Coordinates of C-alpha atoms in Angstrom, one line a residue:
M1245 CA 0.2 0.0 0.0
S1246 CA 1.1 3.3 -1.6
M1247 CA 2.7 6.0 1.3
S1248 CA 0.3 8.5 -0.5
F1249 CA -2.7 6.0 0.2
A1250 CA -2.1 5.5 3.6
L1251 CA -2.5 9.5 4.5
A1252 CA -5.7 9.3 3.3
R1253 CA -6.8 6.7 5.3
K1254 CA -5.3 8.3 7.8
A1255 CA -7.7 11.4 6.7
V1256 CA -10.5 9.0 6.8
Q1257 CA -10.6 7.8 10.1
M1258 CA -10.5 11.9 11.5
L1259 CA -13.5 12.4 9.5
P1260 CA -17.2 12.8 11.3
I1261 CA -18.6 9.1 11.9
S1262 CA -21.3 7.5 9.3
T1263 CA -19.5 9.3 6.4
F1264 CA -16.5 7.1 5.2
V1265 CA -16.5 3.4 6.1
H1266 CA -13.1 2.5 4.5
M1267 CA -11.2 3.0 1.4
T1268 CA -9.0 -0.5 -0.4
D1269 CA -7.6 -0.5 -3.3
E1270 CA -6.7 -4.5 -2.7
D1271 CA -10.4 -5.1 -4.5
D1272 CA -10.6 -7.2 -8.2
F1273 CA -11.8 -4.2 -10.0
G1274 CA -11.5 -5.9 -13.3
R1275 CA -15.4 -7.2 -12.4
P1276 CA -18.1 -4.8 -13.6
L1277 CA -20.1 -3.3 -10.5
P1278 CA -23.4 -4.4 -9.8
N1279 CA -26.3 -1.8 -9.9
T1280 CA -24.8 1.2 -11.1
S1281 CA -26.4 4.2 -11.1
P1282 CA -27.6 5.6 -14.4
L1283 CA -27.1 8.7 -14.5
F1284 CA -23.7 8.2 -12.7
N1285 CA -21.7 5.9 -14.7
S1286 CA -19.3 8.4 -16.2
L1287 CA -16.5 6.4 -18.4
T1288 CA -13.8 9.2 -17.0
A1289 CA -14.4 8.4 -13.4
D1290 CA -11.7 7.8 -11.4
L1291 CA -13.7 6.8 -8.5
V1292 CA -16.7 4.4 -7.7
L1293 CA -19.0 5.3 -4.7
S1294 CA -20.6 2.0 -2.7
S1295 CA -23.6 3.1 -0.8
S1296 CA -24.8 0.6 2.3
N1297 CA -27.3 -0.9 0.6
S1298 CA -24.5 -1.6 -2.6
Y1299 CA -25.4 1.0 -5.1
H1300 CA -22.6 2.1 -7.4
F1301 CA -21.8 5.6 -8.7
R1302 CA -19.2 6.6 -11.3
V1303 CA -17.9 9.5 -10.3
H1304 CA -15.0 12.0 -10.1
R1305 CA -12.8 13.0 -7.6
A1306 CA -12.0 16.6 -8.4
I1307 CA -16.1 17.7 -8.4
L1308 CA -16.3 16.3 -5.2
C1309 CA -13.7 17.3 -3.3
E1310 CA -14.9 21.3 -5.1
A1311 CA -18.3 20.3 -3.2
S1312 CA -17.5 19.1 0.1
P1313 CA -14.4 20.1 2.2
I1314 CA -15.1 16.6 3.6
F1315 CA -14.6 14.7 0.4
F1316 CA -11.5 16.8 -0.4
A1317 CA -10.0 15.8 3.2
A1318 CA -10.7 12.1 2.7
L1319 CA -9.2 12.1 -1.6
V1320 CA -7.2 15.1 -1.5
N1321 CA -4.1 12.4 -1.2
L1322 CA -5.3 9.7 -3.4
P1323 CA -2.6 8.8 -6.3
P1324 CA -3.5 10.1 -9.7
L1325 CA -5.0 7.0 -11.6
N1326 CA -3.5 5.3 -14.3
S1327 CA -5.3 5.4 -17.9
S1328 CA -5.7 1.5 -17.3
D1329 CA -6.6 0.9 -14.2
P1330 CA -10.1 0.8 -12.9
P1331 CA -11.1 3.5 -10.6
P1332 CA -11.0 2.4 -6.5
V1333 CA -14.4 2.2 -5.2
Q1334 CA -14.9 4.2 -2.3
D1335 CA -17.7 2.3 0.6
L1336 CA -20.4 4.8 2.2
A1337 CA -22.3 4.5 5.2
E1338 CA -25.2 6.0 3.6
D1339 CA -27.5 4.2 1.0
G1340 CA -28.7 4.8 -2.7
D1341 CA -31.0 7.0 -2.4
T1342 CA -29.2 9.3 -0.3
V1343 CA -26.1 9.0 -2.5
S1344 CA -27.8 9.8 -5.5
I1345 CA -29.7 13.2 -3.8
L1346 CA -26.6 14.1 -2.6
L1347 CA -24.7 14.5 -6.5
Q1348 CA -27.6 15.5 -8.1
Y1349 CA -26.7 18.6 -6.3
I1350 CA -23.2 18.5 -6.6
Y1351 CA -23.2 17.9 -10.4
P1352 CA -24.5 20.2 -12.9
M1353 CA -28.1 18.5 -13.7
P1354 CA -31.7 19.4 -11.8
N1355 CA -32.0 18.9 -8.4
P1356 CA -34.1 15.8 -7.8
H1357 CA -37.6 16.2 -6.6
V1358 CA -37.8 14.4 -2.8
T1359 CA -41.2 13.0 -2.5
S1360 CA -40.6 11.6 1.0
L1361 CA -40.1 13.0 4.6
A1362 CA -37.9 10.2 5.5
T1363 CA -35.9 9.6 2.4
L1364 CA -35.4 14.5 2.6
R1365 CA -34.4 13.8 6.5
L1366 CA -31.6 11.0 5.4
A1367 CA -30.1 13.4 2.5
L1368 CA -30.2 16.4 4.6
S1369 CA -28.5 14.8 7.5
A1370 CA -25.7 13.4 5.5
A1371 CA -25.4 17.0 3.5
Q1372 CA -25.2 18.5 6.4
R1373 CA -22.2 15.8 7.4
Y1374 CA -20.5 16.0 4.5
E1375 CA -20.7 20.1 4.3
I1376 CA -22.2 20.2 0.9
T1377 CA -23.5 23.8 1.1
S1378 CA -25.9 23.5 -3.0
A1379 CA -27.8 20.2 -1.3
I1380 CA -28.2 21.7 2.8
D1381 CA -29.6 24.9 0.5
G1382 CA -31.9 23.2 -1.9
L1383 CA -33.1 20.2 1.3
R1384 CA -34.0 22.9 3.3
S1385 CA -36.2 24.9 0.7
S1386 CA -37.7 21.5 -0.4
L1387 CA -38.4 20.5 3.6
V1388 CA -40.7 24.0 4.5
T1389 CA -42.7 23.4 1.0
S1390 CA -46.9 23.2 1.1
T1391 CA -46.9 19.7 0.4
F1392 CA -45.5 18.8 3.4
L1393 CA -46.1 21.8 6.0
E1394 CA -50.1 20.5 5.0
S1395 CA -49.6 16.6 5.0
D1396 CA -47.0 16.3 7.9
P1397 CA -46.1 19.7 9.7
L1398 CA -45.2 17.6 13.0
G1399 CA -42.7 15.2 10.6
V1400 CA -40.9 18.5 9.4
Y1401 CA -41.3 20.4 12.8
A1402 CA -39.4 16.9 14.1
I1403 CA -36.9 17.4 11.4
A1404 CA -35.8 20.6 11.7
C1405 CA -35.3 20.5 15.3
E1406 CA -33.5 17.1 15.0
L1407 CA -30.7 19.4 12.6
G1408 CA -30.4 21.9 14.2
L1409 CA -33.2 24.3 11.4
T1410 CA -34.7 27.4 13.8
E1411 CA -36.1 29.2 10.8
E1412 CA -37.6 26.2 9.2
A1413 CA -38.9 25.1 12.9
K1414 CA -40.6 28.2 13.3
I1415 CA -42.3 28.0 10.1
A1416 CA -43.2 24.4 10.7
S1417 CA -44.7 25.3 14.1
R1418 CA -47.2 27.5 12.6
A1419 CA -48.1 24.6 10.1
T1420 CA -49.2 22.8 13.1
L1421 CA -51.6 25.5 14.3
A1422 CA -54.2 23.3 12.0
F1423 CA -53.9 20.3 13.7
D1424 CA -55.0 18.8 16.9
I1425 CA -51.0 17.7 18.3
L1426 CA -52.5 16.3 21.2
A1427 CA -54.3 13.8 19.1
T1428 CA -51.3 13.0 17.7
S1429 CA -50.9 8.9 17.9
L1430 CA -47.8 7.8 20.4
D1431 CA -47.2 5.3 17.3
T1432 CA -46.2 8.2 14.8
P1433 CA -42.5 7.8 13.6
C1434 CA -41.5 11.2 13.6
L1435 CA -41.6 11.7 17.4
E1436 CA -39.1 9.2 17.5
N1437 CA -36.6 12.0 16.7
L1438 CA -38.6 14.8 18.9
T1439 CA -37.4 15.6 22.0
A1440 CA -39.6 16.4 25.1
K1441 CA -38.2 19.8 25.1
D1442 CA -38.9 20.8 21.5
F1443 CA -42.7 19.3 22.0
L1444 CA -43.2 21.2 25.0
R1445 CA -42.5 23.9 23.2
L1446 CA -44.8 23.6 21.1
V1447 CA -48.0 22.2 23.0
R1448 CA -47.2 25.9 25.0
L1449 CA -47.4 27.8 21.5
H1450 CA -50.9 25.9 20.9
Q1451 CA -52.1 26.8 24.4
T1452 CA -50.8 30.2 24.7
R1453 CA -52.0 30.7 21.4
S1454 CA -56.2 29.2 21.9
E1455 CA -56.2 30.9 24.6
G1456 CA -55.1 34.5 23.8
A1457 CA -57.6 33.5 20.6
I1458 CA -60.6 33.0 23.2
A1459 CA -59.8 35.9 25.2
A1460 CA -60.0 38.2 21.7
I1461 CA -63.3 36.8 21.6
D1462 CA -64.1 37.5 25.0
C1463 CA -63.3 40.9 25.6
M1464 CA -64.3 42.3 22.3
A1465 CA -66.8 45.0 22.4
P1466 CA -70.8 43.8 22.2
M1467 CA -72.1 43.1 18.7
P1468 CA -73.3 46.3 16.7
H1469 CA -77.0 44.3 17.2
D1470 CA -79.4 42.8 20.0
C1471 CA -82.2 41.3 17.6
C1472 CA -82.6 38.8 19.8
G1473 CA -84.5 39.6 22.8
Y1474 CA -82.2 39.1 25.6
T1475 CA -79.1 40.4 27.1
S1476 CA -75.8 37.2 26.9
A1477 CA -75.7 37.8 30.9
S1478 CA -79.1 36.8 31.3
P1479 CA -79.8 32.9 31.1
M1480 CA -81.2 31.7 28.1
P1481 CA -84.8 30.9 28.4
E1482 CA -86.1 27.5 28.3
E1483 CA -88.6 28.3 25.4
F1484 CA -85.0 29.4 23.1
S1485 CA -83.1 26.4 23.8
E1486 CA -82.9 24.0 20.6
S1487 CA -85.2 21.4 22.5
S1488 CA -87.9 24.4 22.3
H1489 CA -91.5 23.9 20.7
S1490 CA -92.3 25.9 17.1
G1491 CA -94.1 29.0 18.7
S1492 CA -91.0 30.0 20.2
S1493 CA -89.9 31.2 17.0
S1494 CA -92.7 33.5 16.8
H1495 CA -92.0 34.6 20.9
S1496 CA -88.3 35.5 19.7
R1497 CA -89.6 37.6 17.3
S1498 CA -91.7 39.2 19.3
R1499 CA -89.5 40.8 21.5
G1500 CA -86.7 41.4 19.1
H1501 CA -86.4 44.9 19.6
Q1502 CA -87.2 45.4 23.8
H1503 CA -84.8 48.4 25.1
H1504 CA -82.6 47.3 27.7
G1505 CA -81.4 48.4 30.7
S1506 CA -78.0 50.2 30.9
G1507 CA -75.8 47.2 32.4
S1508 CA -77.4 45.3 29.7
S1509 CA -75.2 44.6 26.8
P1510 CA -76.6 43.3 22.7
Y1511 CA -77.0 39.5 21.9
V1512 CA -77.3 37.8 18.8
R1513 CA -78.4 34.4 18.7
W1514 CA -75.9 33.4 16.1
F1515 CA -73.2 35.0 17.6
A1516 CA -74.0 33.2 20.9
T1517 CA -74.1 29.2 18.9
W1518 CA -71.1 30.6 16.7
K1519 CA -68.7 31.4 20.7
A1520 CA -69.9 28.3 21.8
A1521 CA -68.4 25.9 18.7
A1522 CA -65.5 28.3 17.7
I1523 CA -64.0 27.7 21.7
P1524 CA -63.4 23.9 21.5
E1525 CA -61.9 24.4 17.8
L1526 CA -59.9 27.2 18.9
K1527 CA -58.7 25.1 21.7
A1528 CA -57.6 21.6 19.5
R1529 CA -56.4 24.5 16.5
P1530 CA -55.9 27.7 17.2
R1531 CA -56.4 29.2 13.9
S1532 CA -59.0 31.8 12.4
N1533 CA -59.4 30.0 9.4
V1534 CA -62.2 27.4 10.1
I1535 CA -64.0 29.5 12.3
F1536 CA -64.4 32.9 10.4
D1537 CA -65.0 30.5 7.4
P1538 CA -68.1 31.9 5.6
S1539 CA -69.5 28.4 5.9
F1540 CA -68.8 27.7 9.1
L1541 CA -70.3 31.1 10.6
L1542 CA -73.8 30.8 8.0
S1543 CA -74.4 27.3 9.4
H1544 CA -74.6 29.2 12.6
V1545 CA -76.9 32.2 11.2
K1546 CA -79.1 29.3 9.5
R1547 CA -79.6 27.4 12.8
A1548 CA -80.3 30.3 14.8
S1549 CA -83.0 31.4 12.1
R1550 CA -85.4 28.9 13.4
H1551 CA -85.6 31.4 16.5
C1552 CA -84.9 34.4 15.3
A1553 CA -85.6 36.0 11.6
E1554 CA -83.6 38.7 12.3
C1555 CA -80.5 36.6 12.5
P1556 CA -79.9 36.3 8.9
P1557 CA -79.9 40.1 8.0
T1558 CA -78.3 41.3 11.0
F1559 CA -75.5 38.7 10.1
M1560 CA -75.0 40.6 7.1
A1561 CA -75.0 44.1 8.0
S1562 CA -72.1 46.2 7.3
A1563 CA -71.7 46.8 10.8
T1564 CA -71.5 42.9 11.9
Q1565 CA -69.3 42.3 8.8
A1566 CA -66.6 45.1 9.8
W1567 CA -67.1 43.9 13.6
L1568 CA -66.2 40.0 12.2
T1569 CA -63.2 41.7 10.6
V1570 CA -61.4 42.9 13.1
L1571 CA -62.0 40.1 15.5
K1572 CA -60.2 38.0 12.6
E1573 CA -57.8 40.5 13.3
R1574 CA -57.1 39.8 16.5
V1575 CA -57.4 36.8 16.9
D1576 CA -54.3 36.2 13.9
S1577 CA -52.0 39.1 15.1
L1578 CA -51.2 36.2 18.2
P1579 CA -48.4 34.8 18.1
D1580 CA -48.2 32.2 15.5
T1581 CA -44.6 30.4 16.0
I1582 CA -42.5 29.1 18.8

């Protein structure tokens, strides 16, 4: 074994764990290598990368050295390859998919399209170990695409926390607000890589925002109408309950615009039923998207109209719509990231 090769082996041993397994120039390189990548099968290659699951990539040392200081440290002292010699084989700890993704970022070709969070996690972790800037930047951007954030925001958050990606963790924490994280199954794979501290930070974000949103609804100035004939401070009469007889509808309308004392506050039935439904929704998913959705609001207006004919026009009034806009803005302005 040459002195230069011994120096390369020593450099390899000093590299981050799981980066390189071993290097040898003693294999029978004359045999065709199985499972060779069609993307990386250059006839001018002077190195073969072998993945942990025995996929092979015929590559160029100079390109790897330019892309990664880790590859540079391992390969810079290798002896030049004679034209009659087959390229040496370098075994890697990463699987074939991960190696292929890294090489697609290193070589001048389109960036890979990663469709699995599990695959992206392995590739991004490897990119950090090899210090491949182009792969790190590209995979960080892929991590927070709408596809992943909408389908598995907790998985994105777990990867971001595990790999120390602060900005991505904040983006993912905002996306988790669309889900009830306390309903997460204990068998969810991403929990294996999420620390208790990081999960607790997420739980506290949900709780704090939920409490703030409910407080915003409670503290908002009274509705600009009082069409249902009694105040929010008064107990709901039995005849106005959902189980009341059909005669209650006319009774509520007959009281539609009675005068309240100075200590009373306006009451609107559709708003009361909407609020009762909004609170548990905010406790589970503390965002404004659902509770201010027109279909959600109108379902309560329709329900209330069975008892109060004034509720639909009250809801459609410009003053009411402006009031709801202000309320939604107050909810939206609450902190939404860890």
